[in-house]
Amino acid sequence: MMPTEQEVKTLFSKRLTEIMEKHNINQVELSKILDVSESTVGKWLLMKAMPRMGVIQKLADYFNVGKSYFLEESLDYYEDPEVAALAEEARSNPDIRILFSAAKDISKENMQKTIDFVNFLKSQERSDNDFSE
């Protein structure tokens, strides 16, 4: 069932408040980061408005989380922004995504180790190819 507009606003406000508190950023600072007015940020926090997707992407990029952090209720263990960022990398990188499709319940630490290892292997292949040319 699709969430109502008010449910989306409520979730967005909750997640934005949480991540601002975690990073010790206030409404004024966030408005400058996003190049929007303080009252615009206030409307988001008061569940009176939603930002456009481009602004949500800026938020996601700034806080190093996926857009889904702000928009989707069922994040399971991805409520930790660091885990959400790792999961987003695992989801969006086709070389890594296949590894996680079989192990969705992997721990944060093992997720990071796996991503690092795949990236290491890919860098080794690039290095090997550089020497063979």
N, CA, C and O atoms as a MOPAC input file, in Angstrom:
PM7 MOZYME 1SCF
protein

 N      0.83300 1    -1.18100 1     0.00000 1
 C      0.00000 1     0.00000 1     0.00000 1
 C      0.88300 1     1.25100 1     0.00000 1
 O      1.82600 1     1.35100 1     0.78400 1
 N      0.57800 1     2.17500 1    -0.85900 1
 C      1.35800 1     3.41200 1    -0.96700 1
 C      1.09300 1     4.30900 1     0.24400 1
 O     -0.05100 1     4.46000 1     0.67100 1
 N      2.14800 1     4.89800 1     0.79100 1
 C      1.93700 1     5.81600 1     1.92200 1
 C      1.23000 1     7.09100 1     1.44700 1
 O      1.35900 1     7.49700 1     0.29200 1
 N      0.49500 1     7.69700 1     2.34800 1
 C     -0.17200 1     8.95900 1     2.02700 1
 C      0.86800 1    10.06900 1     1.97300 1
 O      1.99500 1     9.89700 1     2.43800 1
 N      0.49100 1    11.19200 1     1.41200 1
 C      1.39400 1    12.34200 1     1.34400 1
 C      1.81700 1    12.76500 1     2.75100 1
 O      2.97700 1    13.10700 1     2.98200 1
 N      0.87000 1    12.73700 1     3.68600 1
 C      1.18900 1    13.13000 1     5.06100 1
 C      2.14600 1    12.13200 1     5.71800 1
 O      3.01700 1    12.53000 1     6.49100 1
 N      1.99100 1    10.85300 1     5.41900 1
 C      2.90500 1     9.84900 1     5.96700 1
 C      4.32000 1    10.05700 1     5.43900 1
 O      5.29300 1     9.90200 1     6.17700 1
 N      4.43100 1    10.40600 1     4.17000 1
 C      5.75300 1    10.66800 1     3.58300 1
 C      6.37700 1    11.89500 1     4.24100 1
 O      7.56000 1    11.88500 1     4.58000 1
 N      5.58300 1    12.95100 1     4.42100 1
 C      6.08500 1    14.16200 1     5.08200 1
 C      6.52800 1    13.86900 1     6.51300 1
 O      7.54900 1    14.38200 1     6.97200 1
 N      5.75600 1    13.04200 1     7.21100 1
 C      6.06800 1    12.70900 1     8.59400 1
 C      7.37500 1    11.92200 1     8.67200 1
 O      8.23700 1    12.22200 1     9.49800 1
 N      7.51700 1    10.92400 1     7.81900 1
 C      8.74400 1    10.12800 1     7.80400 1
 C      9.94500 1    10.99300 1     7.43500 1
 O     10.99300 1    10.91200 1     8.07700 1
 N      9.79300 1    11.82300 1     6.39800 1
 C     10.89100 1    12.68200 1     5.97900 1
 C     11.32400 1    13.58800 1     7.12800 1
 O     12.51700 1    13.72300 1     7.40000 1
 N     10.35700 1    14.20800 1     7.80200 1
 C     10.65500 1    15.10400 1     8.91700 1
 C     11.38100 1    14.35600 1    10.03700 1
 O     12.35500 1    14.86000 1    10.59800 1
 N     10.90700 1    13.16800 1    10.35300 1
 C     11.52300 1    12.35000 1    11.41100 1
 C     12.97600 1    12.03600 1    11.06200 1
 O     13.87500 1    12.21400 1    11.88300 1
 N     13.19100 1    11.57000 1     9.84200 1
 C     14.55300 1    11.17000 1     9.44100 1
 C     15.47500 1    12.38600 1     9.34200 1
 O     16.64100 1    12.31900 1     9.73000 1
 N     14.94400 1    13.49800 1     8.81900 1
 C     15.76300 1    14.70100 1     8.71200 1
 C     16.16000 1    15.19100 1    10.09700 1
 O     17.31200 1    15.56400 1    10.32000 1
 N     15.21200 1    15.19100 1    11.02700 1
 C     15.49900 1    15.60800 1    12.40100 1
 C     16.57000 1    14.71600 1    13.01200 1
 O     17.51500 1    15.21100 1    13.62700 1
 N     16.42800 1    13.40100 1    12.84700 1
 C     17.39400 1    12.44700 1    13.41400 1
 C     18.79800 1    12.67700 1    12.86500 1
 O     19.77100 1    12.71600 1    13.61900 1
 N     18.89400 1    12.82800 1    11.56000 1
 C     20.22900 1    12.93600 1    10.95800 1
 C     20.86100 1    14.29700 1    11.25200 1
 O     22.08000 1    14.40600 1    11.37500 1
 N     20.02800 1    15.32800 1    11.36400 1
 C     20.56400 1    16.64200 1    11.75100 1
 C     21.11200 1    16.58500 1    13.17500 1
 O     22.18100 1    17.12600 1    13.45900 1
 N     20.37300 1    15.92600 1    14.06700 1
 C     20.84100 1    15.80300 1    15.45600 1
 C     22.12000 1    14.99000 1    15.52300 1
 O     23.05600 1    15.35100 1    16.23700 1
 N     22.16200 1    13.89700 1    14.78400 1
 C     23.34600 1    13.03400 1    14.80000 1
 C     24.58900 1    13.78700 1    14.32800 1
 O     25.68300 1    13.58200 1    14.85400 1
 N     24.41400 1    14.66100 1    13.33400 1
 C     25.55000 1    15.40500 1    12.77500 1
 C     25.68900 1    16.79900 1    13.38100 1
 O     26.52000 1    17.59700 1    12.94800 1
 N     24.86700 1    17.07900 1    14.38800 1
 C     24.92300 1    18.36700 1    15.08400 1
 C     24.81400 1    19.56000 1    14.12100 1
 O     25.59500 1    20.50900 1    14.18700 1
 N     23.83100 1    19.48000 1    13.23700 1
 C     23.59300 1    20.54900 1    12.26200 1
 C     22.22700 1    21.15600 1    12.56000 1
 O     21.24400 1    20.43500 1    12.73100 1
 N     22.17100 1    22.47900 1    12.62100 1
 C     20.89200 1    23.13100 1    12.88200 1
 C     20.23400 1    23.57800 1    11.57600 1
 O     20.79100 1    23.43900 1    10.48700 1
 N     19.03300 1    24.11600 1    11.73100 1
 C     18.22400 1    24.52200 1    10.57800 1
 C     18.93000 1    25.58200 1     9.72500 1
 O     18.86900 1    25.52700 1     8.49700 1
 N     19.58800 1    26.53000 1    10.36000 1
 C     20.28800 1    27.60200 1     9.63600 1
 C     21.42800 1    27.01900 1     8.80900 1
 O     21.58800 1    27.34900 1     7.63400 1
 N     22.22500 1    26.14200 1     9.43800 1
 C     23.35500 1    25.53300 1     8.72600 1
 C     22.86300 1    24.69500 1     7.54100 1
 O     23.43300 1    24.74900 1     6.45100 1
 N     21.79900 1    23.92000 1     7.77200 1
 C     21.28200 1    23.07900 1     6.69200 1
 C     20.75600 1    23.91800 1     5.53600 1
 O     20.93900 1    23.56000 1     4.37300 1
 N     20.10900 1    25.02500 1     5.84900 1
 C     19.58500 1    25.87700 1     4.77700 1
 C     20.72300 1    26.42000 1     3.91400 1
 O     20.57400 1    26.54300 1     2.69800 1
 N     21.84900 1    26.74400 1     4.53000 1
 C     23.00900 1    27.23200 1     3.77200 1
 C     23.62000 1    26.11500 1     2.93200 1
 O     24.00100 1    26.33800 1     1.78300 1
 N     23.71400 1    24.90800 1     3.50600 1
 C     24.27800 1    23.76400 1     2.78800 1
 C     23.46300 1    23.47800 1     1.52500 1
 O     24.02100 1    23.19100 1     0.46600 1
 N     22.12900 1    23.56300 1     1.65300 1
 C     21.23600 1    23.21600 1     0.54300 1
 C     20.87100 1    24.40300 1    -0.32900 1
 O     20.22000 1    24.24700 1    -1.36200 1
 N     21.29300 1    25.59800 1     0.09100 1
 C     20.96400 1    26.82300 1    -0.63400 1
 C     19.44000 1    27.02900 1    -0.73600 1
 O     18.89900 1    27.32700 1    -1.80100 1
 N     18.78100 1    26.85900 1     0.40900 1
 C     17.34300 1    27.13200 1     0.52000 1
 C     17.14500 1    28.03400 1     1.73200 1
 O     18.06300 1    28.21900 1     2.53100 1
 N     15.95500 1    28.58900 1     1.86700 1
 C     15.69700 1    29.47400 1     3.00700 1
 C     15.51700 1    28.66700 1     4.28700 1
 O     15.18200 1    27.48300 1     4.26000 1
 N     15.74900 1    29.34300 1     5.40400 1
 C     15.53700 1    28.70100 1     6.70100 1
 C     14.07300 1    28.29300 1     6.85800 1
 O     13.77300 1    27.24400 1     7.42800 1
 N     13.16900 1    29.12300 1     6.35200 1
 C     11.74200 1    28.79800 1     6.48800 1
 C     11.37300 1    27.55900 1     5.68100 1
 O     10.46000 1    26.82400 1     6.05900 1
 N     12.07000 1    27.32200 1     4.57700 1
 C     11.82900 1    26.10700 1     3.78400 1
 C     12.19900 1    24.87500 1     4.60300 1
 O     11.43100 1    23.91500 1     4.66200 1
 N     13.37600 1    24.90000 1     5.23700 1
 C     13.79100 1    23.78400 1     6.09200 1
 C     12.78200 1    23.62700 1     7.23000 1
 O     12.43200 1    22.50600 1     7.60000 1
 N     12.32000 1    24.73700 1     7.77900 1
 C     11.32800 1    24.70000 1     8.85100 1
 C     10.04600 1    24.01100 1     8.41000 1
 O      9.46700 1    23.23900 1     9.17300 1
 N      9.60000 1    24.27700 1     7.20100 1
 C      8.38300 1    23.63200 1     6.67600 1
 C      8.56900 1    22.12700 1     6.55200 1
 O      7.64200 1    21.35900 1     6.81000 1
 N      9.76800 1    21.70300 1     6.15700 1
 C     10.03600 1    20.26400 1     6.06200 1
 C      9.96800 1    19.62900 1     7.44700 1
 O      9.36600 1    18.57100 1     7.62900 1
 N     10.60000 1    20.29800 1     8.43100 1
 C     10.64300 1    19.74900 1     9.78500 1
 C      9.26100 1    19.74400 1    10.44000 1
 O      8.97400 1    18.88600 1    11.27500 1
 N      8.40900 1    20.69100 1    10.06800 1
 C      7.05200 1    20.77300 1    10.61500 1
 C      6.04000 1    19.97000 1     9.79300 1
 O      4.83800 1    20.03200 1    10.05300 1
 N      6.52300 1    19.22300 1     8.80700 1
 C      5.68700 1    18.35800 1     7.96200 1
 C      4.67000 1    19.15000 1     7.13400 1
 O      3.58400 1    18.65600 1     6.83200 1
 N      5.03400 1    20.37400 1     6.77300 1
 C      4.14000 1    21.21000 1     5.96800 1
 C      4.49600 1    21.17600 1     4.48900 1
 O      3.69700 1    21.58100 1     3.64500 1
 N      5.70400 1    20.69100 1     4.17100 1
 C      6.15100 1    20.64000 1     2.77300 1
 C      7.21200 1    19.55600 1     2.63500 1
 O      7.78800 1    19.08200 1     3.61300 1
 N      7.44500 1    19.18300 1     1.37300 1
 C      8.49600 1    18.21500 1     1.03100 1
 C      9.44600 1    18.87500 1     0.03800 1
 O      9.01500 1    19.63900 1    -0.82500 1
 N     10.73900 1    18.58000 1     0.16100 1
 C     11.67100 1    19.09900 1    -0.84500 1
 C     11.51800 1    18.33900 1    -2.16300 1
 O     10.97100 1    17.23700 1    -2.20500 1
 N     12.00500 1    18.94500 1    -3.21500 1
 C     12.03900 1    18.25700 1    -4.50800 1
 C     13.08300 1    17.15700 1    -4.45700 1
 O     13.94800 1    17.14500 1    -3.58100 1
 N     12.99300 1    16.23000 1    -5.40600 1
 C     13.91200 1    15.08900 1    -5.40900 1
 C     15.37400 1    15.52500 1    -5.53100 1
 O     16.25500 1    14.88800 1    -4.95400 1
 N     15.63700 1    16.58700 1    -6.26500 1
 C     17.01400 1    17.07900 1    -6.38200 1
 C     17.58900 1    17.50100 1    -5.04200 1
 O     18.77200 1    17.29100 1    -4.77400 1
 N     16.75500 1    18.09600 1    -4.20200 1
 C     17.20000 1    18.51100 1    -2.86900 1
 C     17.36200 1    17.29200 1    -1.96800 1
 O     18.28300 1    17.23200 1    -1.15400 1
 N     16.46500 1    16.32200 1    -2.11700 1
 C     16.61000 1    15.08400 1    -1.34400 1
 C     17.91200 1    14.39100 1    -1.72600 1
 O     18.58800 1    13.82500 1    -0.86600 1
 N     18.26800 1    14.42900 1    -2.99800 1
 C     19.54200 1    13.84800 1    -3.43200 1
 C     20.71300 1    14.60000 1    -2.81500 1
 O     21.69200 1    13.98400 1    -2.39300 1
 N     20.61900 1    15.94300 1    -2.75900 1
 C     21.67800 1    16.73000 1    -2.11200 1
 C     21.82400 1    16.33700 1    -0.64300 1
 O     22.93700 1    16.19400 1    -0.13500 1
 N     20.68500 1    16.16400 1     0.03100 1
 C     20.71000 1    15.73000 1     1.42900 1
 C     21.38100 1    14.37000 1     1.56000 1
 O     22.24500 1    14.16800 1     2.41300 1
 N     20.97200 1    13.44400 1     0.70500 1
 C     21.52500 1    12.09200 1     0.74000 1
 C     23.03000 1    12.12900 1     0.49900 1
 O     23.79000 1    11.44600 1     1.18600 1
 N     23.45700 1    12.91900 1    -0.46800 1
 C     24.88600 1    13.03300 1    -0.76300 1
 C     25.64000 1    13.65400 1     0.41800 1
 O     26.70500 1    13.17400 1     0.80600 1
 N     25.08300 1    14.71000 1     0.97300 1
 C     25.75600 1    15.40500 1     2.07300 1
 C     25.92000 1    14.49500 1     3.28500 1
 O     26.98700 1    14.45700 1     3.89800 1
 N     24.85400 1    13.75600 1     3.63300 1
 C     24.89000 1    12.90800 1     4.81500 1
 C     25.36800 1    11.48700 1     4.50600 1
 O     25.43500 1    10.63800 1     5.39500 1
 N     25.69500 1    11.24400 1     3.24900 1
 C     26.22000 1     9.94900 1     2.81900 1
 C     25.25300 1     8.79900 1     3.12100 1
 O     25.63000 1     7.76700 1     3.67600 1
 N     23.99900 1     9.01900 1     2.73300 1
 C     22.97300 1     7.98000 1     2.84800 1
 C     22.24500 1     7.88800 1     1.51100 1
 O     22.38100 1     8.77500 1     0.66800 1
 N     21.49500 1     6.84700 1     1.32000 1
 C     20.66100 1     6.74000 1     0.12900 1
 C     19.41900 1     7.60600 1     0.27900 1
 O     19.00600 1     7.91200 1     1.39700 1
 N     18.83100 1     7.99900 1    -0.82400 1
 C     17.58100 1     8.77700 1    -0.77200 1
 C     16.50700 1     8.02000 1    -0.00200 1
 O     15.64900 1     8.62200 1     0.64400 1
 N     16.56700 1     6.69700 1    -0.07800 1
 C     15.56200 1     5.87600 1     0.60600 1
 C     15.57100 1     6.10600 1     2.11200 1
 O     14.55800 1     5.88300 1     2.77400 1
 N     16.69100 1     6.54600 1     2.66000 1
 C     16.75600 1     6.83700 1     4.10100 1
 C     15.66700 1     7.84300 1     4.48300 1
 O     15.05800 1     7.73200 1     5.54700 1
 N     15.42800 1     8.81700 1     3.61400 1
 C     14.46000 1     9.87600 1     3.90000 1
 C     13.03400 1     9.51800 1     3.47500 1
 O     12.07400 1    10.13400 1     3.93900 1
 N     12.89600 1     8.53000 1     2.60100 1
 C     11.60300 1     8.30500 1     1.96100 1
 C     10.94000 1     6.96600 1     2.24300 1
 O      9.73700 1     6.82100 1     2.02600 1
 N     11.69200 1     5.99400 1     2.71900 1
 C     11.13800 1     4.65500 1     2.89200 1
 C     11.17000 1     4.24400 1     4.35200 1
 O     12.18500 1     4.38300 1     5.03400 1
 N     10.04300 1     3.73900 1     4.81300 1
 C      9.90800 1     3.34500 1     6.22200 1
 C     10.69700 1     2.09200 1     6.54300 1
 O     11.38500 1     2.03900 1     7.56200 1
 N     10.61100 1     1.09400 1     5.70100 1
 C     11.19700 1    -0.20900 1     6.03400 1
 C     12.65000 1    -0.28200 1     5.59700 1
 O     12.96700 1    -0.75000 1     4.50400 1
 N     13.52000 1     0.18700 1     6.46800 1
 C     14.95100 1     0.13000 1     6.18500 1
 C     15.62400 1    -1.01500 1     6.92900 1
 O     16.83800 1    -1.19100 1     6.83500 1
 N     14.83300 1    -1.80000 1     7.67300 1
 C     15.37200 1    -2.88900 1     8.47300 1
 C     16.55200 1    -2.38300 1     9.29300 1
 O     16.39200 1    -1.47600 1    10.10900 1
 N     17.73100 1    -2.95500 1     9.08800 1
 C     18.89000 1    -2.53300 1     9.86500 1
 C     19.61100 1    -1.34800 1     9.24300 1
 O     20.69600 1    -0.98200 1     9.69600 1
 N     19.03200 1    -0.74500 1     8.21800 1
 C     19.68200 1     0.38300 1     7.56100 1
 C     19.37000 1     1.72400 1     8.21900 1
 O     19.65100 1     2.76800 1     7.63000 1
 N     18.80700 1     1.72600 1     9.40200 1
 C     18.53100 1     2.99100 1    10.06200 1
 C     19.81400 1     3.70200 1    10.47300 1
 O     19.81300 1     4.91800 1    10.66200 1
 N     20.88600 1     2.97000 1    10.60800 1
 C     22.19400 1     3.56700 1    10.84400 1
 C     22.64500 1     4.15700 1     9.51500 1
 O     22.80200 1     3.41600 1     8.54400 1
 N     22.86000 1     5.47700 1     9.44000 1
 C     23.22000 1     6.09900 1     8.16500 1
 C     24.45600 1     5.50200 1     7.50100 1
 O     24.54200 1     5.45400 1     6.27400 1
 N     25.41200 1     5.04800 1     8.30800 1
 C     26.61600 1     4.44000 1     7.72400 1
 C     26.27200 1     3.12600 1     7.04000 1
 O     26.78400 1     2.83100 1     5.95900 1
 N     25.40700 1     2.33800 1     7.66600 1
 C     24.98300 1     1.07600 1     7.06700 1
 C     24.15300 1     1.36000 1     5.82000 1
 O     24.28200 1     0.66800 1     4.81000 1
 N     23.30500 1     2.37600 1     5.89300 1
 C     22.49500 1     2.74300 1     4.72400 1
 C     23.38300 1     3.14000 1     3.55000 1
 O     23.09800 1     2.78900 1     2.40500 1
 N     24.46100 1     3.87100 1     3.83600 1
 C     25.38600 1     4.27400 1     2.76500 1
 C     26.08000 1     3.04600 1     2.17000 1
 O     26.23800 1     2.94500 1     0.95400 1
 N     26.48900 1     2.12400 1     3.02700 1
 C     27.11500 1     0.89100 1     2.53400 1
 C     26.12400 1     0.08900 1     1.69900 1
 O     26.46500 1    -0.42500 1     0.63400 1
 N     24.90800 1    -0.01200 1     2.19100 1
 C     23.88200 1    -0.75300 1     1.45500 1
 C     23.60000 1    -0.10300 1     0.11600 1
 O     23.39200 1    -0.79700 1    -0.87900 1
 N     23.59100 1     1.21900 1     0.07700 1
 C     23.36200 1     1.92800 1    -1.18500 1
 C     24.51200 1     1.64600 1    -2.15500 1
 O     24.27700 1     1.44500 1    -3.34700 1
 N     25.74800 1     1.63000 1    -1.65600 1
 C     26.88600 1     1.30300 1    -2.51900 1
 C     26.77000 1    -0.13000 1    -3.02800 1
 O     27.01400 1    -0.40400 1    -4.20300 1
 N     26.39900 1    -1.03200 1    -2.13700 1
 C     26.24500 1    -2.43400 1    -2.53500 1
 C     25.11900 1    -2.59900 1    -3.54800 1
 O     25.20700 1    -3.44300 1    -4.44000 1
 N     24.05700 1    -1.79600 1    -3.41600 1
 C     22.91900 1    -1.87600 1    -4.33500 1
 C     23.23500 1    -1.24600 1    -5.68600 1
 O     22.82900 1    -1.77000 1    -6.72300 1
 N     23.95200 1    -0.13200 1    -5.68400 1
 C     24.13700 1     0.62300 1    -6.92000 1
 C     25.34700 1     0.18100 1    -7.74100 1
 O     25.43100 1     0.51000 1    -8.92400 1
 N     26.27800 1    -0.55000 1    -7.14700 1
 C     27.46100 1    -1.01500 1    -7.86900 1
 C     27.20400 1    -2.45000 1    -8.35000 1
 O     27.13100 1    -3.37100 1    -7.53700 1
 N     27.06700 1    -2.63800 1    -9.66400 1
 C     26.72200 1    -3.97000 1   -10.16400 1
 C     27.73200 1    -5.05300 1    -9.79700 1
 O     27.35900 1    -6.21500 1    -9.63900 1
 N     29.00300 1    -4.68800 1    -9.66100 1
 C     30.02100 1    -5.68500 1    -9.30000 1
 C     29.86400 1    -6.16700 1    -7.86600 1
 O     30.22400 1    -7.29800 1    -7.54100 1
 N     29.33500 1    -5.31900 1    -7.02400 1
 C     29.17900 1    -5.66200 1    -5.61800 1
 C     27.76500 1    -6.18200 1    -5.33500 1
 O     27.58400 1    -7.03200 1    -4.46400 1
 N     26.77700 1    -5.68400 1    -6.05500 1
 C     25.37500 1    -6.04700 1    -5.81800 1
 C     25.17200 1    -7.55400 1    -5.84600 1
 O     24.44800 1    -8.09700 1    -5.01100 1
 N     25.80100 1    -8.23300 1    -6.79300 1
 C     25.60800 1    -9.67700 1    -6.92100 1
 C     26.06600 1   -10.42200 1    -5.66300 1
 O     25.47700 1   -11.43900 1    -5.29500 1
 N     27.10400 1    -9.92400 1    -5.01000 1
 C     27.58600 1   -10.57800 1    -3.79300 1
 C     26.58400 1   -10.47900 1    -2.65000 1
 O     26.46200 1   -11.39900 1    -1.84200 1
 N     25.87000 1    -9.36400 1    -2.58600 1
 C     24.96300 1    -9.14500 1    -1.47200 1
 C     23.56300 1    -9.69300 1    -1.70900 1
 O     22.77200 1    -9.78900 1    -0.77100 1
 N     23.25000 1   -10.05100 1    -2.93600 1
 C     21.90800 1   -10.57200 1    -3.19500 1
 C     21.69300 1   -11.88600 1    -2.44000 1
 O     20.55800 1   -12.24200 1    -2.12300 1
 N     22.76400 1   -12.59600 1    -2.15700 1
 C     22.66100 1   -13.86700 1    -1.43100 1
 C     22.86500 1   -13.69800 1     0.07100 1
 O     22.65300 1   -14.64800 1     0.82600 1
 N     23.26900 1   -12.52200 1     0.51900 1
 C     23.57500 1   -12.33200 1     1.94000 1
 C     23.04100 1   -10.99500 1     2.44500 1
 O     23.81300 1   -10.13400 1     2.86800 1
 N     21.73700 1   -10.82500 1     2.40100 1
 C     21.14700 1    -9.53800 1     2.77600 1
 C     21.23600 1    -9.23500 1     4.26500 1
 O     21.06200 1    -8.08400 1     4.66700 1
 N     21.50000 1   -10.23200 1     5.08300 1
 C     21.56200 1   -10.00600 1     6.52000 1
 C     22.99700 1    -9.86500 1     7.03400 1
 O     23.25600 1   -10.06100 1     8.22100 1
 N     23.90900 1    -9.53200 1     6.15600 1
 C     25.32000 1    -9.39600 1     6.51900 1
 C     25.50300 1    -8.21500 1     7.47900 1
 O     24.78000 1    -7.22200 1     7.39400 1
 N     26.45600 1    -8.32700 1     8.37800 1
 C     26.70600 1    -7.26000 1     9.35200 1
 C     27.34000 1    -6.05100 1     8.67200 1
 O     27.89100 1    -6.14600 1     7.57600 1
 N     27.24700 1    -4.91900 1     9.35100 1
 C     27.84000 1    -3.67500 1     8.85300 1
 C     29.33700 1    -3.85800 1     8.60300 1
 O     29.85700 1    -3.44000 1     7.56800 1
 N     30.02000 1    -4.48300 1     9.55600 1
 C     31.46800 1    -4.66100 1     9.42600 1
 C     31.82200 1    -5.54900 1     8.23200 1
 O     32.73400 1    -5.23500 1     7.46700 1
 N     31.09600 1    -6.65800 1     8.07700 1
 C     31.38300 1    -7.55200 1     6.95400 1
 C     30.96500 1    -6.93800 1     5.62500 1
 O     31.58200 1    -7.21500 1     4.59600 1
 N     29.92100 1    -6.10500 1     5.63100 1
 C     29.52300 1    -5.40200 1     4.40800 1
 C     30.66300 1    -4.48400 1     3.96600 1
 O     31.02200 1    -4.45000 1     2.78900 1
 N     31.23000 1    -3.73800 1     4.92400 1
 C     32.33200 1    -2.83300 1     4.59300 1
 C     33.54700 1    -3.61800 1     4.12000 1
 O     34.18700 1    -3.22500 1     3.14500 1
 N     33.87700 1    -4.71600 1     4.78600 1
 C     35.02800 1    -5.53400 1     4.38300 1
 C     34.84100 1    -6.07600 1     2.96600 1
 O     35.78400 1    -6.10100 1     2.17500 1
 N     33.63200 1    -6.50400 1     2.65600 1
 C     33.37100 1    -7.06100 1     1.32500 1
 C     33.50400 1    -5.99500 1     0.24900 1
 O     34.12400 1    -6.22800 1    -0.78900 1
 N     32.92900 1    -4.83200 1     0.49400 1
 C     33.04200 1    -3.72800 1    -0.47700 1
 C     34.51200 1    -3.35600 1    -0.66000 1
 O     34.98100 1    -3.19000 1    -1.78600 1
 N     35.23300 1    -3.22700 1     0.45100 1
 C     36.66200 1    -2.89000 1     0.36400 1
 C     37.43200 1    -3.95000 1    -0.41600 1
 O     38.29800 1    -3.62500 1    -1.22900 1
 N     37.11600 1    -5.21300 1    -0.16700 1
 C     37.82200 1    -6.30000 1    -0.83600 1
 C     37.54600 1    -6.29800 1    -2.34100 1
 O     38.46900 1    -6.46200 1    -3.13900 1
 N     36.29300 1    -6.11600 1    -2.72900 1
 C     35.96100 1    -6.06500 1    -4.16200 1
 C     36.67500 1    -4.88200 1    -4.81300 1
 O     37.23100 1    -5.01400 1    -5.90300 1
 N     36.66200 1    -3.74600 1    -4.15500 1
 C     37.35600 1    -2.58300 1    -4.71300 1
 C     38.85600 1    -2.82900 1    -4.80500 1
 O     39.49300 1    -2.40700 1    -5.77000 1
 N     39.43100 1    -3.51300 1    -3.80700 1
 C     40.84900 1    -3.86700 1    -3.84300 1
 C     41.14100 1    -4.77900 1    -5.03800 1
 O     42.09600 1    -4.55100 1    -5.78200 1
 N     40.32000 1    -5.80500 1    -5.21500 1
 C     40.53100 1    -6.72000 1    -6.34000 1
 C     40.43800 1    -5.98700 1    -7.67400 1
 O     41.23500 1    -6.23300 1    -8.58000 1
 N     39.47400 1    -5.09700 1    -7.79200 1
 C     39.33900 1    -4.34100 1    -9.04200 1
 C     40.54500 1    -3.44200 1    -9.26900 1
 O     40.98800 1    -3.28600 1   -10.40700 1
 N     41.08300 1    -2.84900 1    -8.21000 1
 C     42.26300 1    -1.99200 1    -8.37500 1
 C     43.47700 1    -2.83600 1    -8.76400 1
 O     44.32500 1    -2.38500 1    -9.53500 1
 N     43.56200 1    -4.05400 1    -8.23700 1
 C     44.65400 1    -4.95600 1    -8.60900 1
 C     44.56400 1    -5.31900 1   -10.08400 1
 O     45.58300 1    -5.36700 1   -10.77400 1
 N     43.35300 1    -5.57600 1   -10.57300 1
 C     43.18100 1    -5.89700 1   -11.99500 1
 C     43.60300 1    -4.72400 1   -12.86400 1
 O     44.24300 1    -4.90600 1   -13.89900 1
 N     43.24100 1    -3.51400 1   -12.43600 1
 C     43.64400 1    -2.33000 1   -13.20800 1
 C     45.16400 1    -2.20600 1   -13.21100 1
 O     45.76400 1    -1.90000 1   -14.24100 1
 N     45.78900 1    -2.44500 1   -12.05400 1
 C     47.24500 1    -2.37400 1   -11.96000 1
 C     47.90600 1    -3.41100 1   -12.85300 1
 O     48.87000 1    -3.11300 1   -13.55800 1
 N     47.38300 1    -4.63200 1   -12.82100 1
 C     47.91600 1    -5.69500 1   -13.66000 1
 C     47.79000 1    -5.35300 1   -15.13800 1
 O     48.69900 1    -5.62000 1   -15.92500 1
 N     46.65600 1    -4.76000 1   -15.51300 1
 C     46.44200 1    -4.37200 1   -16.90700 1
 C     47.37000 1    -3.23600 1   -17.31200 1
 O     47.79900 1    -3.17000 1   -18.46400 1
 N     47.68500 1    -2.34400 1   -16.38400 1
 C     48.59800 1    -1.23900 1   -16.69000 1
 C     49.98800 1    -1.77100 1   -17.02100 1
 O     50.66300 1    -1.24900 1   -17.90800 1
 N     50.41200 1    -2.80800 1   -16.30900 1
 C     51.73600 1    -3.35500 1   -16.53200 1
 C     51.81100 1    -4.19200 1   -17.81000 1
 O     52.88000 1    -4.32600 1   -18.40600 1
 N     50.69700 1    -4.74200 1   -18.22000 1
 C     50.73700 1    -5.62500 1   -19.39700 1
 C     50.64700 1    -4.84700 1   -20.69900 1
 O     50.87100 1    -5.40900 1   -21.77100 1
 N     50.33000 1    -3.59000 1   -20.62400 1
 C     50.20600 1    -2.80100 1   -21.86400 1
 C     51.52500 1    -2.25300 1   -22.32600 1
 O     51.58500 1    -1.57200 1   -23.35000 1

